[in-house]
mmCIF file of C-alpha atoms in Angstrom:
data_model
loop_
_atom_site.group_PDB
_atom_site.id
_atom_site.type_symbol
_atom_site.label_atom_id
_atom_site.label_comp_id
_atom_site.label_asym_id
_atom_site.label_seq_id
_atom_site.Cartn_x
_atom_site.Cartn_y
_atom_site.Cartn_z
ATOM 1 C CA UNK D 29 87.407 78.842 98.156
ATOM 2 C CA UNK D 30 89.077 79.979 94.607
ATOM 3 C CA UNK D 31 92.316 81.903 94.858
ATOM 4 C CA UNK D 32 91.711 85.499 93.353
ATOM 5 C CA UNK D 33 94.545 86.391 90.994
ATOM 6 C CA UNK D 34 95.292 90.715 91.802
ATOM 7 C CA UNK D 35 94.726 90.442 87.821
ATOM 8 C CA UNK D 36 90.987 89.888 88.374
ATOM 9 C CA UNK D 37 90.666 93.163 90.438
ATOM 10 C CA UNK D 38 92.616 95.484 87.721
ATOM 11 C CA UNK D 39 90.493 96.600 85.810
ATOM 12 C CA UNK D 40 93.520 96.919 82.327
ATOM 13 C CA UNK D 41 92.646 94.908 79.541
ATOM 14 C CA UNK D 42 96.044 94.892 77.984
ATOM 15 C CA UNK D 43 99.178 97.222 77.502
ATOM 16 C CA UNK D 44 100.517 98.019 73.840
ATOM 17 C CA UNK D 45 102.542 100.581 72.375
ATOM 18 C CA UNK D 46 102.618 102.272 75.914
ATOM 19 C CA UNK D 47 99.056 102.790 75.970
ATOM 20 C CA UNK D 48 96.537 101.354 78.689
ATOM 21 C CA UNK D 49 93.735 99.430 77.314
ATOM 22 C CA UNK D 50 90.804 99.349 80.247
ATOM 23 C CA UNK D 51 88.408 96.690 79.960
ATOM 24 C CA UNK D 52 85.882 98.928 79.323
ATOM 25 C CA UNK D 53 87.816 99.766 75.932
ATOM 26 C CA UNK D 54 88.913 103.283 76.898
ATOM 27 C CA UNK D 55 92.757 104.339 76.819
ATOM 28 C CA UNK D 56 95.153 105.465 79.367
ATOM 29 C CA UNK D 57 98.679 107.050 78.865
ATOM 30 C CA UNK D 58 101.100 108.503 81.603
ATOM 31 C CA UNK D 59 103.596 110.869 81.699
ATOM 32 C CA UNK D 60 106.379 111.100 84.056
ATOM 33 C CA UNK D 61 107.217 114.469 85.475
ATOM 34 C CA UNK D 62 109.484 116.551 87.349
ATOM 35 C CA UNK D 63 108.124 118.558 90.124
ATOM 36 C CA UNK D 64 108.626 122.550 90.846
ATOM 37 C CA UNK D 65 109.797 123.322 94.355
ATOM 38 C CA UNK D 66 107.627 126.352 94.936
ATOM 39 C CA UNK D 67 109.140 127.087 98.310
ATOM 40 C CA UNK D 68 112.414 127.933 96.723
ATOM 41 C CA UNK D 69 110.777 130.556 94.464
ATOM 42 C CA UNK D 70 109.711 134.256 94.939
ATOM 43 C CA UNK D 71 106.665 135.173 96.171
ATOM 44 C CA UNK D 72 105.569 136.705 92.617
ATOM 45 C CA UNK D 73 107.408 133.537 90.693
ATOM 46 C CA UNK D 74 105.199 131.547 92.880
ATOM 47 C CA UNK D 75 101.941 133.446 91.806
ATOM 48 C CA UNK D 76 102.439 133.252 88.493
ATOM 49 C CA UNK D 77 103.316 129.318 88.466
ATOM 50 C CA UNK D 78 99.950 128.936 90.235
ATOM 51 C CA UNK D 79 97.936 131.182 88.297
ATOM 52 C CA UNK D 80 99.544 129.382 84.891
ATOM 53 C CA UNK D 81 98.886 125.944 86.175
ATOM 54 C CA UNK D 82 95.230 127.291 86.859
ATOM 55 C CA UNK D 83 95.200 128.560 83.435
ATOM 56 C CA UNK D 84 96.508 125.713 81.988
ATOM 57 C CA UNK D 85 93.717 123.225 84.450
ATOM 58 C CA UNK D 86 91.139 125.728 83.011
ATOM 59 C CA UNK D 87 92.259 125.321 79.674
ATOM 60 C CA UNK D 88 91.432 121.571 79.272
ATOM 61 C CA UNK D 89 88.540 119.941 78.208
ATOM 62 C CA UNK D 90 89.435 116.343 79.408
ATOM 63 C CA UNK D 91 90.272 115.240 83.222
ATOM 64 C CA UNK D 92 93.466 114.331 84.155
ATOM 65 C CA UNK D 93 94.920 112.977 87.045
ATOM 66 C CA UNK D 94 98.081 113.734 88.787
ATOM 67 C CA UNK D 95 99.688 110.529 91.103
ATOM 68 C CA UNK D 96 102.441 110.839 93.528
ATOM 69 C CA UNK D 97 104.167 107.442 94.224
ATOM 70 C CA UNK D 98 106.794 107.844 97.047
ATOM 71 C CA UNK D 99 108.728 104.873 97.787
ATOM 72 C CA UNK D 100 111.711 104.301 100.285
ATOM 73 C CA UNK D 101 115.195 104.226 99.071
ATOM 74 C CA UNK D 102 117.129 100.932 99.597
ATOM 75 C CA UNK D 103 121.005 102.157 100.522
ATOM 76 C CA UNK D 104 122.328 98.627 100.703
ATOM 77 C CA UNK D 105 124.007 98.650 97.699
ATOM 78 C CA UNK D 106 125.736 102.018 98.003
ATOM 79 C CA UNK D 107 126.790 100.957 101.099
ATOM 80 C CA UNK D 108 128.248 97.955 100.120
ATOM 81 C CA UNK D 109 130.233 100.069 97.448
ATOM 82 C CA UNK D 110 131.489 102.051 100.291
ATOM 83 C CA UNK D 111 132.839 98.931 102.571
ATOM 84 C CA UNK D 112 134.197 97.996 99.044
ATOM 85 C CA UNK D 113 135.859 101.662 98.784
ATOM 86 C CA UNK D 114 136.844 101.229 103.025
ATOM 87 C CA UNK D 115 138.415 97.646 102.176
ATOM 88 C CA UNK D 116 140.853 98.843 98.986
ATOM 89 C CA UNK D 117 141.838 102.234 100.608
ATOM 90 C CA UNK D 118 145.234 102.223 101.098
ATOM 91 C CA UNK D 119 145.249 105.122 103.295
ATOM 92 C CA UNK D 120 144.040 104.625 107.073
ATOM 93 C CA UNK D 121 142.800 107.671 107.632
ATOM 94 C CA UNK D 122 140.871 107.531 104.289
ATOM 95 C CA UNK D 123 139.591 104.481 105.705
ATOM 96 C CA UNK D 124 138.389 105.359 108.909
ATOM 97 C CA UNK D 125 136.874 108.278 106.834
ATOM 98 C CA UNK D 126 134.754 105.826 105.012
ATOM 99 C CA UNK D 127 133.783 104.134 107.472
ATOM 100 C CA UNK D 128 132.807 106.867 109.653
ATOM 101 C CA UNK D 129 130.928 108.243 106.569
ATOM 102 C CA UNK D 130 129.192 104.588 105.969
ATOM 103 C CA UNK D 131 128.162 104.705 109.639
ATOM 104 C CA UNK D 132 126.628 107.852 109.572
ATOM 105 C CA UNK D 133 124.571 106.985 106.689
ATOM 106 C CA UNK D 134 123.431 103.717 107.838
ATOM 107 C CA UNK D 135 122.051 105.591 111.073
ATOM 108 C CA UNK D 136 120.810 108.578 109.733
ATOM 109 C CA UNK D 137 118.672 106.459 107.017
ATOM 110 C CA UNK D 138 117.401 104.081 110.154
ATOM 111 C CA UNK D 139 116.664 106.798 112.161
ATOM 112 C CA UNK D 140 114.888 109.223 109.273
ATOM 113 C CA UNK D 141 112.624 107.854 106.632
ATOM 114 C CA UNK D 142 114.278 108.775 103.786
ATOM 115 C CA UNK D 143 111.867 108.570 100.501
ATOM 116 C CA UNK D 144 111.878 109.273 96.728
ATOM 117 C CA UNK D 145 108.803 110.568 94.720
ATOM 118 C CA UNK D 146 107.664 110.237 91.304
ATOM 119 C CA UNK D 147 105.338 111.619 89.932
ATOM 120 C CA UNK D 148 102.872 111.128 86.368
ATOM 121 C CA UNK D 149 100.145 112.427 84.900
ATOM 122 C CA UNK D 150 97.202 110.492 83.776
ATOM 123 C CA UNK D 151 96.012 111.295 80.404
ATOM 124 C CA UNK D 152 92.367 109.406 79.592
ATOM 125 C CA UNK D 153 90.569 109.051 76.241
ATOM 126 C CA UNK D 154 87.179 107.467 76.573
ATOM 127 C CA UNK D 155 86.175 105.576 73.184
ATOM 128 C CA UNK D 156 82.393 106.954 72.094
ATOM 129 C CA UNK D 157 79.913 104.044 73.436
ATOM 130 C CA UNK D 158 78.174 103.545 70.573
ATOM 131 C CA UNK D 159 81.943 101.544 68.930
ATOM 132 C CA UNK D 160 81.195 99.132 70.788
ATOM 133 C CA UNK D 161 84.208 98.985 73.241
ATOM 134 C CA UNK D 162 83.881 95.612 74.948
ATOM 135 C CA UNK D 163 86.007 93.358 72.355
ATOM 136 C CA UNK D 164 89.571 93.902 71.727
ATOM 137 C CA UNK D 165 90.009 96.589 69.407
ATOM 138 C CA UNK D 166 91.602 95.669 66.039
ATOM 139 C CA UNK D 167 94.645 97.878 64.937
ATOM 140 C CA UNK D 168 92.914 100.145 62.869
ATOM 141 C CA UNK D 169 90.503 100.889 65.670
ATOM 142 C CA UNK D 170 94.031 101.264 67.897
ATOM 143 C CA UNK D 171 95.446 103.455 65.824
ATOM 144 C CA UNK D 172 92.831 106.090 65.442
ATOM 145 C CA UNK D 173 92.337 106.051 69.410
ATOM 146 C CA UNK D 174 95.821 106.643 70.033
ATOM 147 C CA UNK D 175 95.825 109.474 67.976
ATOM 148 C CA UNK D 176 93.371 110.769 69.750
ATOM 149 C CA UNK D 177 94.900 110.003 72.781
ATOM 150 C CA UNK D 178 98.332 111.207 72.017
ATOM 151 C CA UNK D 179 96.719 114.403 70.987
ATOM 152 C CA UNK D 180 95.872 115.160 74.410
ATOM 153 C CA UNK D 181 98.949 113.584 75.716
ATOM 154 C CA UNK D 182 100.358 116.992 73.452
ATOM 155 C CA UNK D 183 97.998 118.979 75.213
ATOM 156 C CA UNK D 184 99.241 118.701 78.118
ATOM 157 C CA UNK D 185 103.207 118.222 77.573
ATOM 158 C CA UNK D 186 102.877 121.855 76.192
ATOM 159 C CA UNK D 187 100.977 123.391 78.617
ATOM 160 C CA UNK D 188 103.195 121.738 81.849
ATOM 161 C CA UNK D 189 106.233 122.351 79.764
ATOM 162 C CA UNK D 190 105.683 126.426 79.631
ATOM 163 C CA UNK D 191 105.577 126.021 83.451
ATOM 164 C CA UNK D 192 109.195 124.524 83.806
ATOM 165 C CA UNK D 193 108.114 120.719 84.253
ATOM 166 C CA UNK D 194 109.912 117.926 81.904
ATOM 167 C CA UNK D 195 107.638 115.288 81.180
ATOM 168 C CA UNK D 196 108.262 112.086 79.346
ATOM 169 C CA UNK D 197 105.613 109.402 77.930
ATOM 170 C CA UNK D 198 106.137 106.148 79.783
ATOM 171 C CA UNK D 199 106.510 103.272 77.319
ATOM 172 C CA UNK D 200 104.824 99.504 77.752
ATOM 173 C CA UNK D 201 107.818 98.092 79.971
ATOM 174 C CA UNK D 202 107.665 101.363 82.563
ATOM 175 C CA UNK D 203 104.345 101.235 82.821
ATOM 176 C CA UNK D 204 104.275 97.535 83.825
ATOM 177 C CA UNK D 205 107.226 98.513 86.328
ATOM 178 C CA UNK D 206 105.124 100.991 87.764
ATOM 179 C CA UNK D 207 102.149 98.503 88.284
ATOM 180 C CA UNK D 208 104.206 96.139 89.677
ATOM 181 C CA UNK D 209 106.036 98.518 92.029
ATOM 182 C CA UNK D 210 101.764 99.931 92.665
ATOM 183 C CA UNK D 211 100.734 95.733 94.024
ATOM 184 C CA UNK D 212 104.166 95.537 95.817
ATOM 185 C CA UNK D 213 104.877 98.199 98.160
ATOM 186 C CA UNK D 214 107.090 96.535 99.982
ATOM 187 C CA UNK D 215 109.883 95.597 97.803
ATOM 188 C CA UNK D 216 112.599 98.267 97.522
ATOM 189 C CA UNK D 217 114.239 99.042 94.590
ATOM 190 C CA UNK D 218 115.551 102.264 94.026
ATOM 191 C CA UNK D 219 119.264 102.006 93.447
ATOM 192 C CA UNK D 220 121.558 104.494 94.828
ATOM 193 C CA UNK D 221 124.861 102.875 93.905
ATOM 194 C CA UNK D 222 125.567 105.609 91.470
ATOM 195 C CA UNK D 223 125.149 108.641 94.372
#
């Protein structure tokens, strides 16, 4: 029995200029974003995010989608820093402060499953049928669709941007992180030597 590469069941034709091709023909960009913590917020700032999101959601005449990717943080190299910090302390009860700290965090991130979240916005653009989207577009074709594209991607920077949200178009390299991080689950990678 053949070996199915995860390639076969994606269904992304290629990735250029930060743009997703589909094999279908039709385009893909993503934005990251920053989130809102609502529960921090007043009862009446909370209404009025809502009811601007819904305005904004309203507003558009294009589907978008909105993923959440949450991922475990991997301490290890943090707390190698600290035994690093604990080793060249010079004081000993700045060491056994260290140490103490280092143990704490090593047992509080065991016994709690401590997790990061990203999250990005989907923006589509569907090429019209009748161009004939099943061969690879040549770079005049690519350049008109992006526009196109990007003019929704515009769209909808402004309207999540008047709601407090930063948002940042994900170039070619991100976007084949995020894939990657998508068909591996399991491998940590978030860095927190810099905490």
């Amino acid at each position: 029995m053949a070996k199915n590469s995860s390639q076969n069941f994606v269904p992304i034709r290629e990735i250029r200029s930060g743009v997703i091709i589909l094999n279908s023909g039709n385009m893909r960009a993503i934005l990251s974003t920053t989130s809102l913590n609502l529960s921090l917020k007043s009862e009446d700032e909370q209404m009025g995010i809502i009811t601007a999101f819904q305005s904004f959601l309203n507003s558009l005449d294009f589907n978008v989608q909105i993923f959440v990717q949450s991922k475990k943080i991997d301490i290890r190299d943090y707390i190698k820093s600290l035994k690093e910090r604990e080793r060249e302390a010079s004081e000993e009860l700045l060491k056994i402060q260290i140490k103490e700290y280092t143990d704490f965090i090593q047992k509080f991130t065991e016994e709690q499953n401590i997790m990061t979240k990203n999250f990005y916005i989907v923006v589509p653009y569907d090429i019209p049928t009748l161009v004939g989207n099943t061969k690879r577009m040549n770079e005049m074709d690519f350049i008109k669709n992006e526009n196109q594209l990007m003019q929704r991607v515009s769209i909808v920077v402004s309207g999540l941007t008047a709601l407090g949200l930063k948002l940042k178009l994900i170039d070619t390299e991100e976007i084949v992180g995020l894939f990657y991080k998508l068909f591996n689950p399991n491998e940590l990678d978030v860095n927190t030597k810099k905490l």
